Every structure is written in structure tokens, then in C-alpha cells.
Amino acid sequence: MKITVNGKEEEVKAGLTIVDYLESKDLEAGRVVIEYNGQVIKQDKWEQIELAEDDNLEILNFVGGGQ
Amino acid sequence: MADKLVIGDQELDSRLFTGTGKFAKQDLIPETIKAARSQVVTMALRRVDFDSPQHNVINYIPDDCVLLPNTSGARTAEEAVRIARIAEAAGCGNWVKIEVISDNKYLLPDNQETLKATEILAKEGFVVLPYVSPDLMVAKRLEEAGAAAVMPLGAPIGSNRGLKTKELVRILIEEIELPIVVDAGIGKPSQAAEAMEMGADAVLVNTAIATAKDPVVMGDAFAAAVEAGRKAYLAGTGAVKKYASASSPLTGFLKEDQE
């Protein structure tokens, strides 16, 4: 099925949770912020959300910045 | 008497805000913040780059600091509002530095979009610190909109050119009740001291510290300069005069009268 991650379309297996997806990308949980279909999702809910066709995932991170 | 800077719900001892960008190594960040005695630290939010994921910079910010996520990357008020809400939902607290920029050459802020974002976020209960070009009327509107401070630029971001906007910032300090935090352009401790002597409530420094040969020592140097400038402001600097004014009695060394 197709989902959009950080603005790019991607083909993924059906039935993946957010946690599964992050693991597939070797991303450590706790290091990222997840916006799922326009809503920020707290980390304790990541395991419960199963990705579906046409979902939109933004995977964000706090980076150095000042001015 | 304790000289605290009150912004939103916080009473701060330090008047030096710092940024986390441009450090050669992220490991330098905690030690530098400590040396700078900084209590307010800013960072940005970006999409994760899957090819080279970076560590979350929050892990490098000491726990007792107030996090000041900024909305850099936003080109409109709507984008800034979205970033602020994400940062809050991610557990960063409710402070936000509004940065709305669409000018890539000088990175000058879009004051109108910044005002719009401030209006929305202040209503939602955010402690809003807008980064603006120093303009008195805009600053007044920000005050009405519920901003917690106003952050005028001293010179373009990362330019290290110092207080090029001095006269306009001086007017904001005089006319605006909110704390004035000079943000951007400060390249040397002497320039930070200059802003503080003039009555700025705080300064935000990133590039000048992070890109110094030794950021930790530079952080300490900026802290000392900000403290010195603040003390000088509170002490009240003497009047500027055109001609000399002797500091010992105007009699000759041995004779009563001078020629």
C-alpha cells in the first residue's frame, strides 16, 4: 500500500504500526516527533496506530538552530 | 536586590539566551550552555533525513533550561503556528520564538506574518517571543497581540556585524513595556555589552558562540559581557560631553591658579 512520509510517496507492507515503520528505518523512538495525518501523536500511542492506505506521516526531529 | 528578567511564567537570572545551531560537534552544546550560564535555549524542528539521521538536539540541552523552539523554516504565519503546536505537543513546553522568513538573502523577518502568528498563538496560551525587524508600530501591535517579549534583530542572522539597528532598537527599549531581547547579528561580547548598556533586557547569541574557535570559552565571555552591560545600565552611565572635564581639582600642582 501507498503512504506519504515526509512529503514522499512510499510503498509499505500492510499492517505496519508507527513503531514498526520507525524500526524499519532504523530510527530510535524517543528521538523523533510524529505527525500522523496532521496530528501530533504521543509516543505511547505509536504502537497502537496501524498505517493505512494514503496515510500521511511526518517524521520530525529537533535540530540545532538559533537565529 | 535580585535583578530578575520575567518572561511569561519564568523568572530568569541569566540575560543571555543561546542557540544550538552551527556547533561543529553537538557534544559541545551542553558545556557551552553551562559556560554561558544560559537559561533559555532555542532549537529548530525539521523533517528527519533518513540518510543521515541526527541526534535530537534536546538531548544536549541541560534539563533546567527553558526550551525555546523556534519556527525557522516557516514562510507564513500558518506554518509558524503549525510548528509551534507540534513543538508543544512534543513536550517542549509553551514557549515559542516566532520566526517567519521568506527573504533568503538577508533572512529578514516578515513582520506582518509574524504579527499574525503571534496573535493566534498568544490566544492559545503560548509564551510568544517574535523575531522582528525593529519597527515601533509593529512592536506596539505585538504588545497588543499578547507577545511575551519582542526580539528585534541587531544585524542579519549569522552576520556577526553587531548592533547595526541600534537607534531603532533604542526606541523600542524606550517605548515598549515588554522585555526587548536583541536577537541576531551580535558577533562579539562587546556588542552584547553595548546592547545591554543601552537597556536591552537580554540578548540571544548563537553563531558568535557556536562558530568561535573555542565555543565554551566564548560562551563564558558573552556571559561576562552581558552581566557587565546589565550592571552598567542599572548603574546609569555618565553624561557624554564634548570637551574635557578633569577628574581632579583644576588647580595647578604647586601653584594655586592655572595659567
XYZ file of C-alpha atoms in Angstrom:
326
model
C 0.000 0.000 0.000
C 0.996 3.576 -0.512
C 1.625 6.136 2.228
C 3.289 9.538 2.210
C 6.251 10.037 4.507
C 7.837 13.473 4.834
C 6.234 14.532 1.579
C 7.335 11.490 -0.440
C 5.159 8.593 -1.518
C 6.326 5.231 -0.353
C 5.222 1.607 -0.756
C 4.943 -0.249 2.564
C 3.569 -3.567 3.794
C 0.030 -3.517 5.111
C -0.398 -3.843 8.871
C 2.629 -1.830 9.954
C 2.322 0.240 13.114
C 4.187 3.509 13.508
C 6.713 1.752 15.729
C 7.256 -0.949 13.067
C 7.787 1.714 10.443
C 10.381 3.560 12.553
C 12.199 0.287 13.212
C 12.262 -0.458 9.501
C 14.073 2.855 9.046
C 16.444 2.241 11.948
C 15.110 5.278 13.753
C 15.259 5.192 17.517
C 11.958 6.019 19.149
C 12.238 8.919 21.539
C 14.360 10.804 19.093
C 11.600 11.880 16.759
C 8.289 13.685 16.700
C 5.452 12.080 14.739
C 2.682 13.918 12.990
C 0.128 11.435 11.696
C -2.487 12.752 9.267
C -1.948 16.251 10.595
C -1.982 15.400 14.285
C 0.921 15.025 16.650
C 0.826 11.585 18.238
C 2.344 10.934 21.643
C 4.901 8.166 21.762
C 2.806 5.808 23.901
C 0.218 5.653 21.101
C 2.654 4.748 18.319
C 2.272 1.029 18.892
C -1.498 1.211 18.575
C -1.660 3.019 15.260
C -1.695 0.808 12.203
C -0.824 2.599 8.995
C -3.432 2.561 6.262
C -3.514 3.386 2.552
C -2.944 7.109 1.822
C -1.861 7.956 5.346
C 0.390 10.940 5.754
C 3.287 10.645 8.158
C 5.646 13.440 9.095
C 8.708 12.306 10.999
C 10.379 15.292 12.593
C 13.279 15.950 14.858
C 14.621 18.840 16.917
C 17.838 20.082 15.412
C 20.350 22.755 16.244
C 19.132 26.223 15.451
C 19.354 29.686 16.795
C 18.623 32.609 14.703
C 18.045 43.363 45.212
C 17.728 40.467 42.807
C 17.656 41.607 39.212
C 15.428 39.067 37.519
C 14.145 39.014 33.991
C 10.498 37.984 33.996
C 9.104 36.492 30.807
C 5.854 34.556 30.809
C 5.856 32.317 33.858
C 9.611 32.349 34.347
C 11.945 34.452 36.480
C 15.360 34.310 34.896
C 18.742 35.172 36.358
C 20.510 34.939 33.003
C 20.022 37.532 30.301
C 21.941 35.578 27.687
C 19.762 33.327 25.539
C 21.653 30.875 23.364
C 21.068 28.827 20.237
C 22.092 25.303 19.346
C 22.872 25.709 15.649
C 26.218 25.631 13.854
C 28.207 23.789 16.512
C 30.991 21.728 14.970
C 30.046 18.889 17.330
C 26.791 18.515 19.248
C 28.826 17.306 22.231
C 29.986 20.889 22.700
C 26.461 22.161 23.311
C 25.924 21.233 26.993
C 29.280 22.523 28.143
C 28.857 25.744 26.173
C 25.381 26.405 27.581
C 26.770 25.832 31.063
C 29.685 28.196 30.487
C 27.292 30.810 29.109
C 25.068 30.389 32.208
C 22.188 30.446 29.766
C 18.693 29.508 30.964
C 16.798 29.896 27.684
C 17.927 27.799 24.734
C 16.483 27.743 21.241
C 16.326 24.959 18.659
C 14.539 24.168 15.397
C 12.225 21.444 14.106
C 12.927 19.667 10.820
C 11.951 16.576 8.865
C 14.216 13.667 9.670
C 16.755 12.988 6.947
C 16.713 9.191 6.658
C 20.127 9.130 5.029
C 21.837 10.853 7.931
C 19.591 10.997 10.973
C 20.887 13.406 13.590
C 20.503 13.063 17.308
C 17.662 15.023 18.809
C 19.319 18.235 19.948
C 17.110 18.381 23.051
C 19.217 15.560 24.485
C 22.107 18.039 24.642
C 20.241 20.839 26.411
C 20.543 20.807 30.213
C 17.261 19.854 31.919
C 16.944 23.076 33.888
C 16.849 25.267 30.760
C 13.660 26.730 29.321
C 13.268 25.314 25.811
C 12.539 27.942 23.190
C 11.624 26.090 19.983
C 11.776 28.433 17.029
C 9.678 28.337 13.904
C 12.571 28.706 11.482
C 11.697 27.304 8.111
C 8.239 28.882 8.282
C 7.418 31.230 5.422
C 3.899 32.094 6.536
C 2.016 32.642 9.786
C 0.161 29.357 9.254
C 3.393 27.388 9.028
C 4.758 29.085 12.139
C 1.582 28.253 14.055
C 1.788 24.637 12.943
C 5.418 24.311 14.057
C 4.609 25.875 17.439
C 1.767 23.430 18.023
C 3.905 20.449 17.048
C 6.697 21.559 19.382
C 4.270 21.936 22.258
C 2.654 18.570 21.580
C 6.130 17.042 21.513
C 6.654 18.159 25.089
C 8.727 21.311 24.666
C 6.581 23.477 26.912
C 4.704 26.506 25.708
C 7.432 28.951 24.797
C 7.968 29.699 21.128
C 10.182 32.022 19.142
C 8.286 33.070 16.036
C 10.494 33.286 13.013
C 8.808 33.818 9.648
C 11.279 34.375 6.849
C 10.929 34.332 3.104
C 13.915 36.510 2.196
C 16.791 34.141 1.564
C 19.496 36.738 1.050
C 19.289 38.704 4.290
C 16.955 36.374 6.207
C 14.971 39.384 7.324
C 11.760 38.523 9.147
C 8.302 39.087 7.687
C 6.861 41.359 10.381
C 3.262 41.071 9.179
C 3.151 37.281 9.122
C 4.975 37.267 12.460
C 2.305 39.503 13.954
C -0.438 37.210 12.626
C 1.205 34.132 14.128
C 1.721 35.950 17.429
C -1.963 36.866 17.634
C -3.024 33.254 17.122
C -0.502 31.630 19.432
C -0.787 34.132 22.283
C -4.547 33.432 22.330
C -3.781 29.723 22.602
C -1.693 30.370 25.703
C 1.787 30.232 24.213
C 4.564 32.419 25.588
C 5.383 34.084 22.297
C 8.721 35.714 21.534
C 8.564 37.146 18.000
C 11.710 37.828 15.993
C 11.208 41.077 14.073
C 12.833 43.909 12.242
C 12.880 46.746 14.769
C 9.770 48.747 13.968
C 7.965 50.669 16.679
C 4.465 50.279 15.284
C 4.864 46.538 14.775
C 6.236 46.209 18.303
C 3.179 48.043 19.664
C 0.871 45.696 17.766
C 2.803 42.702 19.104
C 2.346 44.069 22.599
C -1.415 44.342 21.997
C -1.456 40.843 20.500
C -0.102 39.372 23.730
C 3.568 38.773 22.910
C 5.727 37.994 25.953
C 8.774 39.862 24.613
C 9.964 41.455 21.392
C 13.122 40.231 19.694
C 14.486 42.823 17.268
C 17.485 41.970 15.120
C 20.794 43.777 15.538
C 22.002 42.783 12.062
C 21.179 39.958 9.643
C 21.272 36.449 11.132
C 24.726 34.943 11.361
C 26.391 38.106 10.018
C 28.325 38.923 13.225
C 28.051 42.597 12.297
C 26.839 43.916 15.617
C 24.159 46.430 16.518
C 23.531 47.981 13.122
C 19.946 48.773 14.078
C 20.968 50.474 17.304
C 18.837 53.610 17.062
C 15.671 51.687 16.185
C 16.267 49.166 18.964
C 16.858 52.042 21.383
C 13.429 53.419 20.509
C 11.816 50.028 21.183
C 13.542 49.872 24.570
C 12.228 53.332 25.377
C 8.687 52.920 24.114
C 7.760 49.268 24.595
C 6.884 47.867 28.010
C 7.695 44.268 27.080
C 11.183 42.852 27.523
C 13.366 43.603 24.487
C 15.703 40.762 23.555
C 18.224 41.695 20.879
C 18.420 38.719 18.580
C 20.689 38.117 15.595
C 23.804 39.834 14.372
C 25.686 40.133 17.643
C 29.193 38.988 16.794
C 31.299 39.859 19.820
C 30.890 40.149 23.577
C 31.486 43.919 23.345
C 28.419 44.197 21.092
C 26.327 42.221 23.568
C 27.516 44.565 26.322
C 26.608 47.539 24.133
C 23.044 46.269 23.757
C 22.735 45.649 27.484
C 24.218 49.041 28.442
C 21.584 50.641 26.268
C 18.871 48.907 28.289
C 18.048 45.774 26.311
C 16.603 43.174 28.687
C 18.509 40.267 27.166
C 20.342 39.149 24.046
C 20.203 35.939 22.043
C 23.513 34.719 20.652
C 24.168 31.633 18.588
C 26.557 31.988 15.658
C 29.140 34.086 17.501
C 29.438 31.447 20.220
C 28.963 28.255 18.197
C 31.449 29.172 15.473
C 34.136 30.558 17.791
C 37.401 28.643 17.864
C 36.517 27.717 21.434
C 32.737 27.932 21.925
C 32.909 27.110 25.633
C 35.261 29.977 26.461
C 33.306 32.280 24.147
C 30.091 31.362 25.964
C 31.727 32.399 29.219
C 32.985 35.638 27.617
C 29.476 36.510 26.413
C 28.016 35.768 29.848
C 30.510 38.162 31.453
C 29.799 40.848 28.846
C 26.032 40.573 29.271
C 26.373 40.793 33.049
C 28.726 43.787 32.766
C 26.433 45.572 30.331
C 23.406 44.972 32.528
C 25.206 46.284 35.627
C 26.343 49.362 33.711
C 22.766 50.023 32.621
C 21.470 49.704 36.179
C 24.300 51.873 37.487
C 23.469 54.594 34.980
C 26.240 55.682 32.660
C 27.611 59.222 32.986
C 26.770 62.017 30.580
C 28.598 62.362 27.268
C 30.340 65.735 26.863
C 32.088 67.466 24.015
C 35.031 68.873 25.982
C 37.290 67.522 28.677
C 36.180 67.537 32.265
C 39.035 66.976 34.720
C 38.570 64.333 37.334
C 40.904 66.016 39.843
C 40.585 69.624 41.121
C 41.518 72.162 38.462
C 44.362 73.788 40.386
C 47.994 73.604 39.377
C 50.169 71.029 41.032
C 52.018 73.596 43.198
C 50.518 76.913 42.157
C 47.030 77.969 43.213
C 45.877 79.001 39.758
C 46.396 77.532 36.374
C 47.505 79.800 33.575
